[in-house]
Tab-separated table of C-alpha atoms and ligand atoms in Angstrom:
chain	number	residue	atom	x	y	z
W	216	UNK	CA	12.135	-7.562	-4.168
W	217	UNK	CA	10.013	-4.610	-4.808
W	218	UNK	CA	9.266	-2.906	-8.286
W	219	UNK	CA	11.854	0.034	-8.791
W	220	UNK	CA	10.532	2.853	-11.005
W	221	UNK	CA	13.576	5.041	-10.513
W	222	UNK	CA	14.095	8.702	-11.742
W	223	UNK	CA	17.531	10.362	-12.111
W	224	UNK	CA	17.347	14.099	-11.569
W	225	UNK	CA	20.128	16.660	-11.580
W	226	UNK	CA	21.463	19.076	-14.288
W	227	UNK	CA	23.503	18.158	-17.140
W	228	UNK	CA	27.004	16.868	-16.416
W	229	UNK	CA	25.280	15.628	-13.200
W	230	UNK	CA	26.662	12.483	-13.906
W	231	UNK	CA	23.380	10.930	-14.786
W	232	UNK	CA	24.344	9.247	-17.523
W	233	UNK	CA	27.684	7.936	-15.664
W	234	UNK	CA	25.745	6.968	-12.804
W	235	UNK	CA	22.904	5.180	-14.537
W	236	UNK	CA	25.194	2.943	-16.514
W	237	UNK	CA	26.675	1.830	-13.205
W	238	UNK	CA	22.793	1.420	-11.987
W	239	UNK	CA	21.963	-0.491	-15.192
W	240	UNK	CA	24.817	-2.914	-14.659
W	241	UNK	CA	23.394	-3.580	-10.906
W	242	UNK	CA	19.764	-3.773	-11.407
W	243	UNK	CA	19.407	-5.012	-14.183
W	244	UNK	CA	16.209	-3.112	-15.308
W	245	UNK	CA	15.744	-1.215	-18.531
W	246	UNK	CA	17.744	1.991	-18.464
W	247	UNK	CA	16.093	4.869	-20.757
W	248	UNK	CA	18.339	7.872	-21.443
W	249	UNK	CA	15.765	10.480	-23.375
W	250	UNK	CA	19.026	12.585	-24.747
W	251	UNK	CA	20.561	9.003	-26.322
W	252	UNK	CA	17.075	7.922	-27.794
W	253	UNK	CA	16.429	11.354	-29.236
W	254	UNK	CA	20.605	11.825	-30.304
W	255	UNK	CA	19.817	7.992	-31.768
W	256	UNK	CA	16.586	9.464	-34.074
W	257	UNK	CA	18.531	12.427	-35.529
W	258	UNK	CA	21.487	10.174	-36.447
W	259	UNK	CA	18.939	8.181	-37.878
W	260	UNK	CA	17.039	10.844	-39.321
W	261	UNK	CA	13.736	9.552	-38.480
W	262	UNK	CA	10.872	11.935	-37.847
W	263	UNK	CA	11.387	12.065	-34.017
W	264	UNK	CA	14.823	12.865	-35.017
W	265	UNK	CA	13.971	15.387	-37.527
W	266	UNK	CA	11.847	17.311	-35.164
W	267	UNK	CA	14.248	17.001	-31.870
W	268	UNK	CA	17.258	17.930	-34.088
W	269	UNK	CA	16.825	22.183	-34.134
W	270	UNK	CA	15.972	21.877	-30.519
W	271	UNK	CA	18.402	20.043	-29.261
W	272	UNK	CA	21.440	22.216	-31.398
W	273	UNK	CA	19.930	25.281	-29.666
W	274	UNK	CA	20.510	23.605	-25.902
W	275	UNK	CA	16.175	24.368	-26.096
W	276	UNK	CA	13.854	21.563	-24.694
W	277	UNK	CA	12.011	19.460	-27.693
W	278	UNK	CA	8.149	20.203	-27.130
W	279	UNK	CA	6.524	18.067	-24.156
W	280	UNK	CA	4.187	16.145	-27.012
W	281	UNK	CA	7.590	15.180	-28.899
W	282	UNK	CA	9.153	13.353	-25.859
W	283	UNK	CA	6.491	11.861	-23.606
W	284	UNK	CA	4.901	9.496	-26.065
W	285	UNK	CA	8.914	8.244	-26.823
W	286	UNK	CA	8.713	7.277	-22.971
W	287	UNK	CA	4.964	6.229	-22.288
W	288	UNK	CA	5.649	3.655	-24.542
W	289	UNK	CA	8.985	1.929	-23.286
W	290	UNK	CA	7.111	2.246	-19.655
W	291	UNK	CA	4.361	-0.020	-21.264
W	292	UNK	CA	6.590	-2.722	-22.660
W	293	UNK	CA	7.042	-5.675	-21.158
W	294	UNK	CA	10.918	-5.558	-20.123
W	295	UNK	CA	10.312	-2.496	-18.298
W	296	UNK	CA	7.723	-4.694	-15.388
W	297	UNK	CA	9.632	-4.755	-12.846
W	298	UNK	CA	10.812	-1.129	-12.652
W	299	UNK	CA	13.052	0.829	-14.904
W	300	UNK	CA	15.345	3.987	-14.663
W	301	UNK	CA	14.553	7.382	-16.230
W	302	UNK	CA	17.592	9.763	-17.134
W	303	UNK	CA	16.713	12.760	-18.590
W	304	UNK	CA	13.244	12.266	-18.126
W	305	UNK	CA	11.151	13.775	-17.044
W	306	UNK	CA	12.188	17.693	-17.076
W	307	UNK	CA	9.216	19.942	-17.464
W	308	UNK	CA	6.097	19.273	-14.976
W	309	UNK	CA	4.254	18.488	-17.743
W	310	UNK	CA	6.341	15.954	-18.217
W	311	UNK	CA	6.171	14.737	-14.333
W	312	UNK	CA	2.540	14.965	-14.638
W	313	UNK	CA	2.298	12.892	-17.929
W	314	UNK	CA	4.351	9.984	-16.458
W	315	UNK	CA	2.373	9.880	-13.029
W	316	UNK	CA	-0.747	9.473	-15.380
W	317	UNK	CA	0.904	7.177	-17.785
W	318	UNK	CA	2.254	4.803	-14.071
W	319	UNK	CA	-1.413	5.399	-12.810
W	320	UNK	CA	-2.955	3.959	-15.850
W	321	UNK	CA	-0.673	0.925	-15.497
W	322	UNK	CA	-1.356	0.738	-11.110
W	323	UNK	CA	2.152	2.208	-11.113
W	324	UNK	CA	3.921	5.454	-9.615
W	325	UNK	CA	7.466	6.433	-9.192
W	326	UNK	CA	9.220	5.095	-6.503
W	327	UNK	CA	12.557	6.756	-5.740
W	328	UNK	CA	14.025	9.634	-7.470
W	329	UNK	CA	17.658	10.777	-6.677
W	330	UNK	CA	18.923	14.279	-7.430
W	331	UNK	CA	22.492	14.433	-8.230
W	332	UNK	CA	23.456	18.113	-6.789
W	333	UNK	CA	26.477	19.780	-9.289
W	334	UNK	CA	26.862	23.809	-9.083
W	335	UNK	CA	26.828	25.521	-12.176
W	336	UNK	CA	30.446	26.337	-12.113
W	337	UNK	CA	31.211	22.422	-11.865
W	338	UNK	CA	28.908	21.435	-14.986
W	339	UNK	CA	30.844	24.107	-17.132
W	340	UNK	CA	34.236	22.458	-15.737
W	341	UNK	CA	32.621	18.694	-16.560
W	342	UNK	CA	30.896	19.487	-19.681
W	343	UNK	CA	33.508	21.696	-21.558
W	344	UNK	CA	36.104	18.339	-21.218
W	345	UNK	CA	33.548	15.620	-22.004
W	346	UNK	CA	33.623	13.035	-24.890
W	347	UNK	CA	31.347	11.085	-26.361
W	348	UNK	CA	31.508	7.954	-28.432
W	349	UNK	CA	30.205	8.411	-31.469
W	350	UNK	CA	28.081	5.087	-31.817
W	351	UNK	CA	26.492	4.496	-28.681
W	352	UNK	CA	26.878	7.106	-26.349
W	353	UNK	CA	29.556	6.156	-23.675
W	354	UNK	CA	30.874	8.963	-21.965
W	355	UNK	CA	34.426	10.097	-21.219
W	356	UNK	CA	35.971	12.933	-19.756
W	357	UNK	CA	39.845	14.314	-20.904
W	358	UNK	CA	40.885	14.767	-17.091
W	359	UNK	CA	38.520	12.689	-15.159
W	360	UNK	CA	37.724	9.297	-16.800
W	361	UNK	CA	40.116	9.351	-19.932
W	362	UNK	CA	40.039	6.934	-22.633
W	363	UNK	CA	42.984	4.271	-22.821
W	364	UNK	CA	43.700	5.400	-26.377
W	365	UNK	CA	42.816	9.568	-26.856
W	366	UNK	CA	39.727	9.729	-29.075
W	367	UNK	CA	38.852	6.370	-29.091
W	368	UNK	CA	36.062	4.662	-27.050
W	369	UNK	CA	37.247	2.182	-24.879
W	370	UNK	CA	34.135	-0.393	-25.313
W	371	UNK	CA	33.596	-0.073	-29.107
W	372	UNK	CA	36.201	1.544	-30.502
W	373	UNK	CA	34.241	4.238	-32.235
W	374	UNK	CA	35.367	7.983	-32.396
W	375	UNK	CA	34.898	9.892	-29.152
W	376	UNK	CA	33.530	13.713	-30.407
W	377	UNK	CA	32.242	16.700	-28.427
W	378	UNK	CA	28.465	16.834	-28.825
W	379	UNK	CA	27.490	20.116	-30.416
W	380	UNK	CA	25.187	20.616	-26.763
W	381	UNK	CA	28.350	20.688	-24.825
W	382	UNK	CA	30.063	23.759	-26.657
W	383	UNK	CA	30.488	26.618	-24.168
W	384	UNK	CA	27.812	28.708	-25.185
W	385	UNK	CA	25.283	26.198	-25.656
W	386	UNK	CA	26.309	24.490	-22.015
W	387	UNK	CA	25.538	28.169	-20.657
W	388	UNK	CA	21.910	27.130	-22.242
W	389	UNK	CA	21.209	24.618	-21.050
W	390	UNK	CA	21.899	25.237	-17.653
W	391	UNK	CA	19.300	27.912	-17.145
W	392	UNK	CA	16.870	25.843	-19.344
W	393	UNK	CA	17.061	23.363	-15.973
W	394	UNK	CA	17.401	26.057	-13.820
W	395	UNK	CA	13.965	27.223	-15.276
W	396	UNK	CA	12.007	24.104	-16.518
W	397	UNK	CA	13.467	21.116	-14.334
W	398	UNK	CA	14.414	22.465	-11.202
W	399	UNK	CA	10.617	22.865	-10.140
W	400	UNK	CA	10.586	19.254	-10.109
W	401	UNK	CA	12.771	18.819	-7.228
W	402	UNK	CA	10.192	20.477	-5.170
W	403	UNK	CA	7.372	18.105	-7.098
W	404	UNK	CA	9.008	15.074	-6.069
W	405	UNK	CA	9.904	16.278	-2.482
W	406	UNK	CA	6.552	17.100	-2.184
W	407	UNK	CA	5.433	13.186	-2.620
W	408	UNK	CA	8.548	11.801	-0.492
W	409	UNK	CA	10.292	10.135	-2.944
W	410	UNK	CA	13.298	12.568	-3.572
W	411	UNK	CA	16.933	11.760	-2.340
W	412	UNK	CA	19.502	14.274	-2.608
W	413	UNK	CA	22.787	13.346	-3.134
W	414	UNK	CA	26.296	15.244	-3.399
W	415	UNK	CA	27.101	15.004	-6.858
W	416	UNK	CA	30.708	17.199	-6.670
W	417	UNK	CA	32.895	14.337	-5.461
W	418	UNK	CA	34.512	10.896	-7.099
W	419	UNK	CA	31.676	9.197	-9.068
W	420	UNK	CA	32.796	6.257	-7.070
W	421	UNK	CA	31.715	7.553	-4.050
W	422	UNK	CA	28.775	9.055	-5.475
W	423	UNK	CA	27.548	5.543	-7.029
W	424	UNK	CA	28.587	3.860	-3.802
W	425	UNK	CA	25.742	6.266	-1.574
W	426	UNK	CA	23.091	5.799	-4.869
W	427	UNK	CA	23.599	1.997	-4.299
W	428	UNK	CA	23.229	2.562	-0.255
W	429	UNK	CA	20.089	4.411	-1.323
W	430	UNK	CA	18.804	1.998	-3.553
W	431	UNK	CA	19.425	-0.889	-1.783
W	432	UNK	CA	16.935	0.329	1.390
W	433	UNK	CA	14.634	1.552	-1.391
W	434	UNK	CA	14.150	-1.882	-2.810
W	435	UNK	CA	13.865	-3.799	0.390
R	55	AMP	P1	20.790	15.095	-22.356
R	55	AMP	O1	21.742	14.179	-23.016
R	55	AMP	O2	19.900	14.395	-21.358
R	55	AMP	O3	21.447	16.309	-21.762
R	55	AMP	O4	19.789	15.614	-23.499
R	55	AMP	C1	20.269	16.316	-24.638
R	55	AMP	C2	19.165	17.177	-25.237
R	55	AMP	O5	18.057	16.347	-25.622
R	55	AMP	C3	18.556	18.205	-24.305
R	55	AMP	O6	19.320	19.385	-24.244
R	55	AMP	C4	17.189	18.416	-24.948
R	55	AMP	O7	17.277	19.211	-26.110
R	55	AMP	C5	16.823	17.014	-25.398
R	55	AMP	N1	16.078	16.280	-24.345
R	55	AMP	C6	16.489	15.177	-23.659
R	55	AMP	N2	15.557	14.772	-22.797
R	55	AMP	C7	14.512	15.630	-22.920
R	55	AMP	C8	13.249	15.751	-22.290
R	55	AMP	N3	12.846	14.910	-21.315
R	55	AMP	N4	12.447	16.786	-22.669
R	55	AMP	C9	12.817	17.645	-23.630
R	55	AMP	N5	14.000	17.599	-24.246
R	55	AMP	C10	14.856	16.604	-23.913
C-alpha cells in the first residue's frame, strides 16, 4: 500500500474533525488536528499556548512561525512514515509552502487532499449547536449527533462546553478569515492534482462513505 500524506480542507464546521476521526479509525495513521494541539497548549498554558491563546479567542489565525514548526515536527517523527492526516493544517500559503518544503526535505509531498464543501449559512447552523468535550476534544452536535446523556461526553465522560471560537460573532470571524487566508489553497492544491471535492452538506455518513471511496483508489 502506498504512503498517504492526506490533507483535510474545508471551512470550520466542515466536518473535518468528524470526518478525520472516522479516517483515523480506518487508516490507522497519525491524525494531527492543529486547533486540538494548540486548544491542548493553552489548557496547558505552555508557551505555544500562551502565544496561540489571544489569537485563537479573536477567531484570528496564530502567526505562520507559531504553527508550522508544531507540524514540521510531528511530520518528522517516526509514527507519522507511512503517511498521516492534516486537519486544520495547513491554512495560509505560507503554510502550504512550508509543508511542501518540510515533505521535500524528507523525499515526501502531499498526496491527496479532500475539500469538504459547507456554505456559510450551514457552518453558522453547525457551529452555533456544537459541543465539545472538555478533555479531549470529541465533538457533538445538540440536533445532529447528540450525546446519550446532555452535557456529557459519551467516550470520557468529561463536560461537553461551547468553545469560546464557536460563539456567533466569533463564528462570523472565522469564516471570512478562510474565506480570505485558506480558500486560496483550494486553487494551490488543484493546481498540483491532488484536490478532491466533496459535498460536505449531507449525512456525515454519506460524506465519510465517498472520503473512504476516495481514499481507497488513492492508496491503491
Ligand atoms: P480549528 O479547531 O481547526 O477550527 O482551530 C481553532 C483555532 O486555532 C483557529 O481559529 C485558529 O485560531 C487556530 N488554528 C488552528 N490551526 C491553525 C493553523 N494551521 N494556522 C493558524 N491558526 C490555526
Amino acid at each position: 500500500m502506498s504512503e498517504l500524506n492526506l490533507v483535510l480542507l474545508g471551512p470550520p464546521g466542515s466536518g473535518k474533525g468528524t470526518q478525520g476521526e472516522r479516517l483515523n479509525d480506518d487508516l490507522r495513521l497519525p491524525y494531527y488536528a492543529t486547533g486540538d494541539i494548540l486548544r491542548g497548549a493553552v489548557r496547558d498554558e505552555t508557551e505555544l499556548g500562551k502565544s496561540a491563546k489571544a489569537f485563537m479567542d479573536a477567531g484570528d489565525l496564530v502567526p505562520d512561525e507559531v504553527i508550522v514548526g508544531v507540524i514540521a515536527e510531528r511530520i518528522d517523527s517516526e509514527e507519522a512514515r507511512d503517511g498521516f492526516i492534516l486537519d486544520g493544517f495547513p491554512r495560509t500559503t505560507p503554510q502550504a509552502e512550508a509543508l511542501d518544503a518540510k515533505l521535500a526535505e524528507l523525499g515526501r509531498e502531499v498526496t491527496t487532499v479532500l475539500l469538504i464543501d459547507v456554505s456559510d449559512d450551514e457552518v453558522v447552523r453547525r457551529l452555533g449547536g456544537r459541543r465539545t468535550c472538555e478533555a479531549e476534544g470529541h465533538v457533538y452536535h445538540v440536533e445532529f449527533n447528540p450525546p446519550k446523556q446532555e452535557g456529557v461526553c459519551d467516550i470520557d465522560g468529561s463536560p461537553l462546553i461551547v468553545r469560546d471560537d464557536d460563539k456567533p460573532e466569533v463564528i462570523r470571524k472565522r469564516l471570512a478569515t478562510y474565506h480570505e487566508k485558506t480558500e486560496p489553497l483550494v486553487s494551490y492544491y488543484d493546481g498540483k492534482g491532488i484536490l478532491r471535492r466533496v459535498d460536505g452538506a449531507r449525512d456525515p455518513a454519506e460524506v465519510t462513505e465517498e472520503l473512504r471511496g476516495i481514499l481507497d483508489a488513492a492508496r491503491s
